[in-house]
Amino acid sequence: EKLSVTDALTGLPNRRKLMEWLAVEWERALRSGQSIAVAMIDVDQFKLYNDHYGHLAGDQCLRVIGAVLHENVRNMDLAARYGGEEFTIILPGATSTDASRVAERVRAALAATRQPHEMSLHGIVTISVGIASITPSESSTFEELIHQADENLYFAKQHGRNRVSIASG
């Protein structure tokens, strides 16, 4: 059962586990009136990384990112591989400010590894992060929260990459 919800490459929970966990946390937040936040993460210019260094190096890069995520989220958070070079953090009880602090810690920790990426403007492997948070209501859905975080991720990418972009609902 554990294998069916674990990403084989990074050891993080996979998208299936992420969605199951998010549904449970969403319901808990709905009942308690607490906020919940999502951080959508994308590895900057990862296709160029793979093209330049090869797919085995790309896999190793994703493993490093998985480890950085695992080591830099709060105990109550879930960091998971969303797919490809995308990752997600679910942050129960977090506001946009809380989520931004966690995301910035992850972003800075990855940058501190100084993993080379000659094809990147930054010269190292970096990530862009989109944050969204909401206090769930009967008229909102966690899919809307993910969509908002994804929009903020694209904003971060369009405005220079290697940054965190925030919005709140």
Coordinates of N, CA and C in Angstrom, one line a residue:
E1 N 0.8 -1.2 0.0 CA 0.0 0.0 0.0 C 0.9 1.3 0.0
K2 N 1.9 1.2 0.8 CA 2.8 2.4 0.9 C 3.4 2.7 -0.5
L3 N 3.8 1.7 -1.3 CA 4.4 1.9 -2.6 C 3.4 2.6 -3.5
S4 N 2.1 2.3 -3.4 CA 1.1 2.9 -4.3 C 0.9 4.4 -4.0
V5 N 1.4 4.9 -2.9 CA 1.3 6.4 -2.6 C 2.6 7.1 -2.4
T6 N 3.7 6.4 -2.9 CA 5.0 7.0 -2.7 C 5.7 7.1 -4.1
D7 N 6.3 8.3 -4.4 CA 7.0 8.5 -5.6 C 8.3 7.8 -5.6
A8 N 8.5 6.8 -6.5 CA 9.7 6.0 -6.4 C 11.0 6.7 -6.6
L9 N 11.0 7.8 -7.3 CA 12.2 8.6 -7.6 C 12.7 9.4 -6.4
T10 N 11.7 10.2 -5.8 CA 12.1 11.1 -4.7 C 11.8 10.6 -3.3
G11 N 11.0 9.5 -3.2 CA 10.6 9.0 -1.9 C 9.5 9.9 -1.2
L12 N 9.1 11.0 -1.8 CA 8.0 11.8 -1.3 C 6.7 11.1 -1.6
P13 N 5.6 11.5 -0.9 CA 4.3 11.1 -1.3 C 4.0 11.5 -2.8
N14 N 3.3 10.7 -3.5 CA 2.9 11.0 -4.9 C 1.6 11.8 -5.0
R15 N 1.2 12.1 -6.2 CA 0.0 12.9 -6.4 C -1.2 12.3 -5.8
R16 N -1.3 11.0 -5.9 CA -2.5 10.3 -5.4 C -2.6 10.5 -3.9
K17 N -1.5 10.3 -3.1 CA -1.5 10.6 -1.7 C -1.7 12.0 -1.4
L18 N -1.2 12.9 -2.2 CA -1.4 14.4 -2.0 C -2.9 14.7 -2.1
M19 N -3.6 14.2 -3.1 CA -5.0 14.5 -3.2 C -5.8 13.9 -2.1
E20 N -5.5 12.7 -1.7 CA -6.2 12.1 -0.6 C -6.0 12.9 0.7
W21 N -4.8 13.3 1.0 CA -4.4 14.0 2.2 C -5.1 15.4 2.1
L22 N -5.0 16.1 1.0 CA -5.6 17.4 0.8 C -7.2 17.3 1.1
A23 N -7.8 16.3 0.6 CA -9.3 16.2 0.8 C -9.6 16.1 2.3
V24 N -8.8 15.3 3.0 CA -9.0 15.1 4.5 C -8.7 16.4 5.2
E25 N -7.6 17.1 4.9 CA -7.2 18.4 5.5 C -8.2 19.5 5.2
W26 N -8.8 19.4 4.0 CA -9.8 20.4 3.6 C -11.0 20.3 4.5
E27 N -11.5 19.0 4.6 CA -12.7 18.8 5.5 C -12.4 19.2 6.9
R28 N -11.2 18.9 7.4 CA -10.9 19.3 8.8 C -10.9 20.9 8.9
A29 N -10.3 21.6 7.9 CA -10.3 23.0 8.0 C -11.7 23.6 7.8
L30 N -12.5 23.0 7.0 CA -13.9 23.4 6.9 C -14.7 23.3 8.2
R31 N -14.5 22.2 9.0 CA -15.1 22.0 10.3 C -14.6 23.0 11.3
S32 N -13.2 23.2 11.3 CA -12.6 24.0 12.4 C -12.6 25.5 12.1
G33 N -12.8 25.8 10.8 CA -12.7 27.3 10.5 C -11.3 27.8 10.4
Q34 N -10.3 26.8 10.3 CA -8.9 27.2 10.1 C -8.6 27.4 8.6
S35 N -7.5 28.1 8.4 CA -7.1 28.2 7.0 C -6.2 27.0 6.6
I36 N -6.0 26.9 5.3 CA -5.2 25.9 4.7 C -4.5 26.6 3.5
A37 N -3.2 26.2 3.3 CA -2.5 26.8 2.2 C -1.9 25.8 1.3
V38 N -1.6 26.1 0.1 CA -1.0 25.2 -0.9 C 0.2 26.0 -1.5
A39 N 1.3 25.3 -1.7 CA 2.5 25.9 -2.4 C 2.7 25.0 -3.6
M40 N 2.6 25.5 -4.8 CA 2.9 24.8 -6.0 C 4.3 25.2 -6.4
I41 N 5.1 24.2 -6.7 CA 6.6 24.4 -6.9 C 6.9 23.8 -8.3
D42 N 7.7 24.6 -9.0 CA 8.2 24.1 -10.3 C 9.7 24.4 -10.4
V43 N 10.4 23.4 -10.9 CA 11.9 23.5 -11.1 C 12.1 24.4 -12.3
D44 N 12.8 25.5 -12.1 CA 13.0 26.4 -13.2 C 13.9 25.9 -14.3
Q45 N 13.4 26.0 -15.5 CA 14.1 25.6 -16.7 C 14.6 24.1 -16.7
F46 N 13.8 23.3 -16.2 CA 14.2 21.9 -16.0 C 14.4 21.1 -17.3
K47 N 13.6 21.5 -18.3 CA 13.8 20.8 -19.6 C 15.2 21.1 -20.1
L48 N 15.7 22.4 -20.0 CA 17.0 22.7 -20.4 C 18.1 22.0 -19.6
Y49 N 17.8 21.8 -18.3 CA 18.7 21.0 -17.4 C 18.8 19.6 -18.0
N50 N 17.7 18.9 -18.2 CA 17.7 17.6 -18.8 C 18.4 17.5 -20.1
D51 N 18.1 18.5 -21.0 CA 18.8 18.5 -22.3 C 20.3 18.6 -22.2
H52 N 20.7 19.4 -21.2 CA 22.2 19.7 -21.1 C 22.9 18.6 -20.3
Y53 N 22.3 18.1 -19.2 CA 23.0 17.2 -18.3 C 22.6 15.7 -18.5
G54 N 21.4 15.5 -19.1 CA 20.9 14.2 -19.3 C 19.9 13.8 -18.3
H55 N 19.1 12.8 -18.6 CA 18.0 12.4 -17.7 C 18.4 11.8 -16.4
L56 N 19.5 11.1 -16.4 CA 20.0 10.5 -15.1 C 20.4 11.6 -14.2
A57 N 21.0 12.7 -14.7 CA 21.3 13.8 -13.8 C 20.0 14.5 -13.4
G58 N 19.1 14.6 -14.3 CA 17.8 15.2 -14.0 C 17.1 14.4 -12.9
D59 N 17.2 13.1 -12.9 CA 16.6 12.3 -11.8 C 17.3 12.6 -10.5
Q60 N 18.6 12.7 -10.5 CA 19.4 13.0 -9.3 C 19.0 14.4 -8.8
C61 N 18.8 15.4 -9.7 CA 18.4 16.7 -9.3 C 17.0 16.7 -8.6
L62 N 16.1 15.9 -9.1 CA 14.8 15.8 -8.5 C 14.9 15.1 -7.1
R63 N 15.8 14.2 -7.0 CA 16.0 13.6 -5.6 C 16.5 14.6 -4.6
V64 N 17.4 15.4 -5.1 CA 17.9 16.5 -4.2 C 16.8 17.4 -3.8
I65 N 16.0 17.8 -4.7 CA 14.9 18.7 -4.5 C 13.9 18.0 -3.5
G66 N 13.6 16.8 -3.7 CA 12.8 16.0 -2.8 C 13.3 16.1 -1.3
A67 N 14.6 15.9 -1.2 CA 15.2 15.9 0.1 C 15.2 17.3 0.7
V68 N 15.4 18.3 0.0 CA 15.3 19.7 0.4 C 13.9 20.0 0.9
L69 N 12.9 19.5 0.2 CA 11.5 19.7 0.6 C 11.3 19.0 1.9
H70 N 11.6 17.8 2.0 CA 11.4 17.0 3.2 C 12.0 17.6 4.4
E71 N 13.2 18.2 4.3 CA 13.9 18.7 5.4 C 13.5 20.1 5.8
N72 N 12.7 20.8 5.0 CA 12.4 22.2 5.2 C 10.9 22.6 5.4
V73 N 10.1 21.6 5.4 CA 8.7 21.9 5.7 C 8.4 21.7 7.2
R74 N 7.2 22.2 7.6 CA 6.8 22.0 9.0 C 6.4 20.5 9.2
N75 N 6.4 20.1 10.5 CA 6.0 18.7 10.8 C 4.6 18.4 10.3
M76 N 3.7 19.3 10.3 CA 2.3 19.1 10.0 C 2.0 19.2 8.5
D77 N 3.0 19.6 7.7 CA 2.8 19.8 6.3 C 3.1 18.5 5.5
L78 N 2.6 18.5 4.3 CA 2.8 17.3 3.4 C 3.5 17.9 2.1
A79 N 4.7 17.5 1.9 CA 5.4 17.8 0.6 C 5.3 16.6 -0.3
A80 N 4.9 16.8 -1.5 CA 4.7 15.7 -2.4 C 5.1 16.0 -3.8
R81 N 5.4 15.0 -4.6 CA 5.7 15.2 -6.0 C 4.3 15.2 -6.7
Y82 N 4.1 16.3 -7.4 CA 2.8 16.5 -8.1 C 2.9 15.8 -9.5
G83 N 4.1 15.9 -10.1 CA 4.3 15.2 -11.4 C 5.4 15.9 -12.1
G84 N 6.2 15.1 -12.9 CA 7.3 15.7 -13.6 C 8.2 16.5 -12.7
E85 N 8.5 17.8 -13.0 CA 9.3 18.6 -12.1 C 8.5 19.5 -11.2
E86 N 7.3 19.1 -11.0 CA 6.4 19.9 -10.1 C 6.2 19.2 -8.8
F87 N 6.2 20.0 -7.7 CA 6.0 19.5 -6.4 C 4.9 20.4 -5.7
T88 N 4.4 19.9 -4.6 CA 3.4 20.6 -3.9 C 3.6 20.5 -2.4
I89 N 3.3 21.5 -1.7 CA 3.3 21.4 -0.2 C 1.9 21.8 0.2
I90 N 1.2 21.0 1.1 CA 0.0 21.3 1.7 C 0.3 21.7 3.1
L91 N -0.2 22.9 3.5 CA 0.1 23.5 4.8 C -1.2 23.7 5.6
P92 N -1.6 22.7 6.4 CA -2.8 22.9 7.2 C -2.6 24.0 8.2
G93 N -3.7 24.8 8.4 CA -3.6 25.9 9.4 C -2.8 27.1 9.1
A94 N -2.2 27.1 7.9 CA -1.3 28.1 7.4 C -2.0 29.3 6.7
T95 N -1.6 30.5 7.0 CA -2.0 31.6 6.2 C -1.0 31.8 5.0
S96 N -1.3 32.7 4.2 CA -0.3 33.0 3.1 C 1.0 33.4 3.6
T97 N 1.1 34.1 4.7 CA 2.3 34.5 5.3 C 3.1 33.3 5.8
D98 N 2.4 32.4 6.5 CA 3.1 31.2 7.0 C 3.6 30.4 5.9
A99 N 2.8 30.2 4.9 CA 3.2 29.4 3.7 C 4.4 30.1 3.0
S100 N 4.3 31.4 2.9 CA 5.4 32.1 2.2 C 6.8 31.9 3.0
R101 N 6.7 31.9 4.3 CA 7.9 31.6 5.1 C 8.5 30.2 4.8
V102 N 7.6 29.2 4.8 CA 8.0 27.8 4.5 C 8.6 27.8 3.0
A103 N 7.9 28.3 2.1 CA 8.3 28.3 0.7 C 9.6 29.0 0.5
E104 N 9.8 30.1 1.1 CA 11.1 30.9 1.0 C 12.2 30.1 1.6
R105 N 11.9 29.4 2.8 CA 13.0 28.5 3.4 C 13.4 27.4 2.4
V106 N 12.4 26.8 1.8 CA 12.7 25.7 0.8 C 13.5 26.3 -0.4
R107 N 13.0 27.4 -0.9 CA 13.7 28.1 -2.1 C 15.1 28.4 -1.7
A108 N 15.4 29.0 -0.6 CA 16.7 29.3 -0.2 C 17.6 28.1 0.1
A109 N 17.0 27.1 0.7 CA 17.8 25.8 1.0 C 18.2 25.2 -0.3
L110 N 17.3 25.2 -1.3 CA 17.7 24.6 -2.6 C 18.8 25.4 -3.2
A111 N 18.7 26.7 -3.2 CA 19.7 27.6 -3.8 C 21.0 27.4 -3.1
A112 N 21.0 27.2 -1.8 CA 22.2 27.0 -1.0 C 23.0 25.7 -1.4
T113 N 22.3 24.7 -2.0 CA 23.0 23.5 -2.5 C 23.9 23.8 -3.6
R114 N 23.7 25.0 -4.3 CA 24.5 25.5 -5.4 C 24.7 24.4 -6.5
Q115 N 23.6 23.7 -6.7 CA 23.6 22.6 -7.7 C 23.7 23.3 -9.1
P116 N 24.8 23.0 -9.9 CA 25.0 23.7 -11.1 C 23.9 23.5 -12.2
H117 N 23.6 24.6 -12.9 CA 22.6 24.6 -14.0 C 23.1 25.7 -15.0
E118 N 24.0 25.2 -15.8 CA 24.7 26.2 -16.8 C 23.7 26.8 -17.7
M119 N 22.5 26.2 -17.9 CA 21.6 26.7 -18.9 C 20.6 27.7 -18.3
S120 N 20.7 27.9 -17.0 CA 19.8 28.8 -16.2 C 20.5 30.2 -16.1
L121 N 19.6 31.2 -16.1 CA 20.1 32.6 -15.9 C 20.8 32.7 -14.5
H122 N 20.4 31.9 -13.5 CA 21.0 32.0 -12.2 C 22.2 31.1 -12.1
G123 N 22.5 30.2 -13.0 CA 23.7 29.4 -13.0 C 23.6 28.2 -12.0
I124 N 22.5 28.1 -11.3 CA 22.2 27.0 -10.3 C 20.8 26.6 -10.5
V125 N 20.5 25.4 -9.9 CA 19.1 24.9 -9.9 C 18.3 25.8 -9.0
T126 N 17.2 26.3 -9.5 CA 16.3 27.1 -8.6 C 14.8 26.6 -8.8
I127 N 14.0 27.1 -8.0 CA 12.5 26.8 -8.1 C 11.7 28.1 -8.0
S128 N 10.6 28.0 -8.6 CA 9.6 29.1 -8.5 C 8.4 28.5 -7.7
V129 N 7.8 29.3 -6.9 CA 6.7 28.8 -6.0 C 5.5 29.8 -6.1
G130 N 4.3 29.2 -6.2 CA 3.1 29.9 -6.1 C 2.4 29.5 -4.8
I131 N 1.9 30.5 -4.1 CA 1.2 30.2 -2.8 C -0.2 30.7 -2.9
A132 N -1.1 29.9 -2.3 CA -2.5 30.4 -2.1 C -3.0 29.8 -0.8
S133 N -3.8 30.6 -0.1 CA -4.4 30.1 1.1 C -5.8 30.6 1.2
I134 N -6.6 29.8 2.0 CA -8.0 30.1 2.1 C -8.6 29.5 3.4
T135 N -9.6 30.1 3.9 CA -10.4 29.5 5.0 C -11.5 28.8 4.3
P136 N -11.6 27.5 4.2 CA -12.6 26.9 3.4 C -14.0 27.2 3.8
S137 N -14.9 27.2 2.8 CA -16.3 27.4 3.1 C -17.1 26.4 2.2
E138 N -18.4 26.3 2.5 CA -19.2 25.4 1.7 C -19.2 25.8 0.2
S139 N -18.9 27.0 -0.1 CA -18.9 27.4 -1.5 C -17.5 27.4 -2.2
S140 N -16.5 26.9 -1.5 CA -15.2 26.8 -2.1 C -14.7 25.4 -2.2
T141 N -13.7 25.2 -3.0 CA -13.2 23.8 -3.2 C -11.7 23.8 -3.2
F142 N -11.1 22.7 -2.8 CA -9.6 22.7 -2.8 C -9.1 22.7 -4.2
E143 N -9.8 22.3 -5.2 CA -9.4 22.5 -6.6 C -9.2 24.0 -7.0
E144 N -10.0 24.8 -6.4 CA -9.9 26.3 -6.7 C -8.6 26.8 -6.0
L145 N -8.3 26.2 -4.8 CA -7.1 26.6 -4.1 C -5.9 26.2 -4.9
I146 N -5.9 25.0 -5.4 CA -4.7 24.6 -6.2 C -4.6 25.4 -7.5
H147 N -5.7 25.7 -8.1 CA -5.7 26.6 -9.3 C -5.1 28.0 -9.0
Q148 N -5.5 28.6 -7.9 CA -5.0 29.9 -7.5 C -3.5 29.8 -7.2
A149 N -3.0 28.7 -6.5 CA -1.6 28.6 -6.3 C -0.8 28.4 -7.6
D150 N -1.4 27.7 -8.5 CA -0.8 27.4 -9.9 C -0.7 28.7 -10.6
E151 N -1.7 29.6 -10.6 CA -1.7 30.9 -11.2 C -0.5 31.7 -10.6
N152 N -0.4 31.7 -9.3 CA 0.7 32.4 -8.7 C 2.1 31.9 -9.0
L153 N 2.1 30.6 -9.3 CA 3.4 29.9 -9.7 C 3.8 30.5 -11.1
Y154 N 2.8 30.6 -12.0 CA 3.1 31.2 -13.3 C 3.5 32.6 -13.2
F155 N 2.9 33.4 -12.3 CA 3.3 34.7 -12.1 C 4.8 34.8 -11.7
A156 N 5.2 33.9 -10.7 CA 6.6 33.9 -10.3 C 7.5 33.6 -11.4
K157 N 7.1 32.6 -12.3 CA 8.0 32.3 -13.4 C 8.1 33.4 -14.5
Q158 N 7.0 34.1 -14.7 CA 7.0 35.2 -15.6 C 7.7 36.4 -15.1
H159 N 8.0 36.5 -13.8 CA 8.6 37.6 -13.3 C 10.0 37.3 -12.7
G160 N 10.7 36.4 -13.4 CA 12.1 36.2 -13.2 C 12.5 34.9 -12.6
R161 N 11.6 34.0 -12.2 CA 11.9 32.7 -11.6 C 12.6 32.9 -10.3
N162 N 12.9 31.8 -9.6 CA 13.6 31.7 -8.4 C 13.0 32.7 -7.4
R163 N 11.6 32.6 -7.3 CA 10.9 33.5 -6.3 C 9.6 32.8 -5.9
V164 N 9.0 33.4 -4.9 CA 7.8 33.0 -4.3 C 6.7 34.1 -4.6
S165 N 5.6 33.6 -5.1 CA 4.5 34.6 -5.4 C 3.3 34.2 -4.5
I166 N 2.6 35.2 -3.9 CA 1.5 34.9 -2.9 C 0.2 35.6 -3.3
A167 N -0.9 34.9 -2.9 CA -2.2 35.5 -2.9 C -3.0 34.8 -1.8
S168 N -4.1 35.3 -1.4 CA -4.9 34.7 -0.4 C -6.4 34.8 -0.7
G169 N -7.2 33.9 -0.3 CA -8.6 33.9 -0.5 C -9.4 34.2 0.7

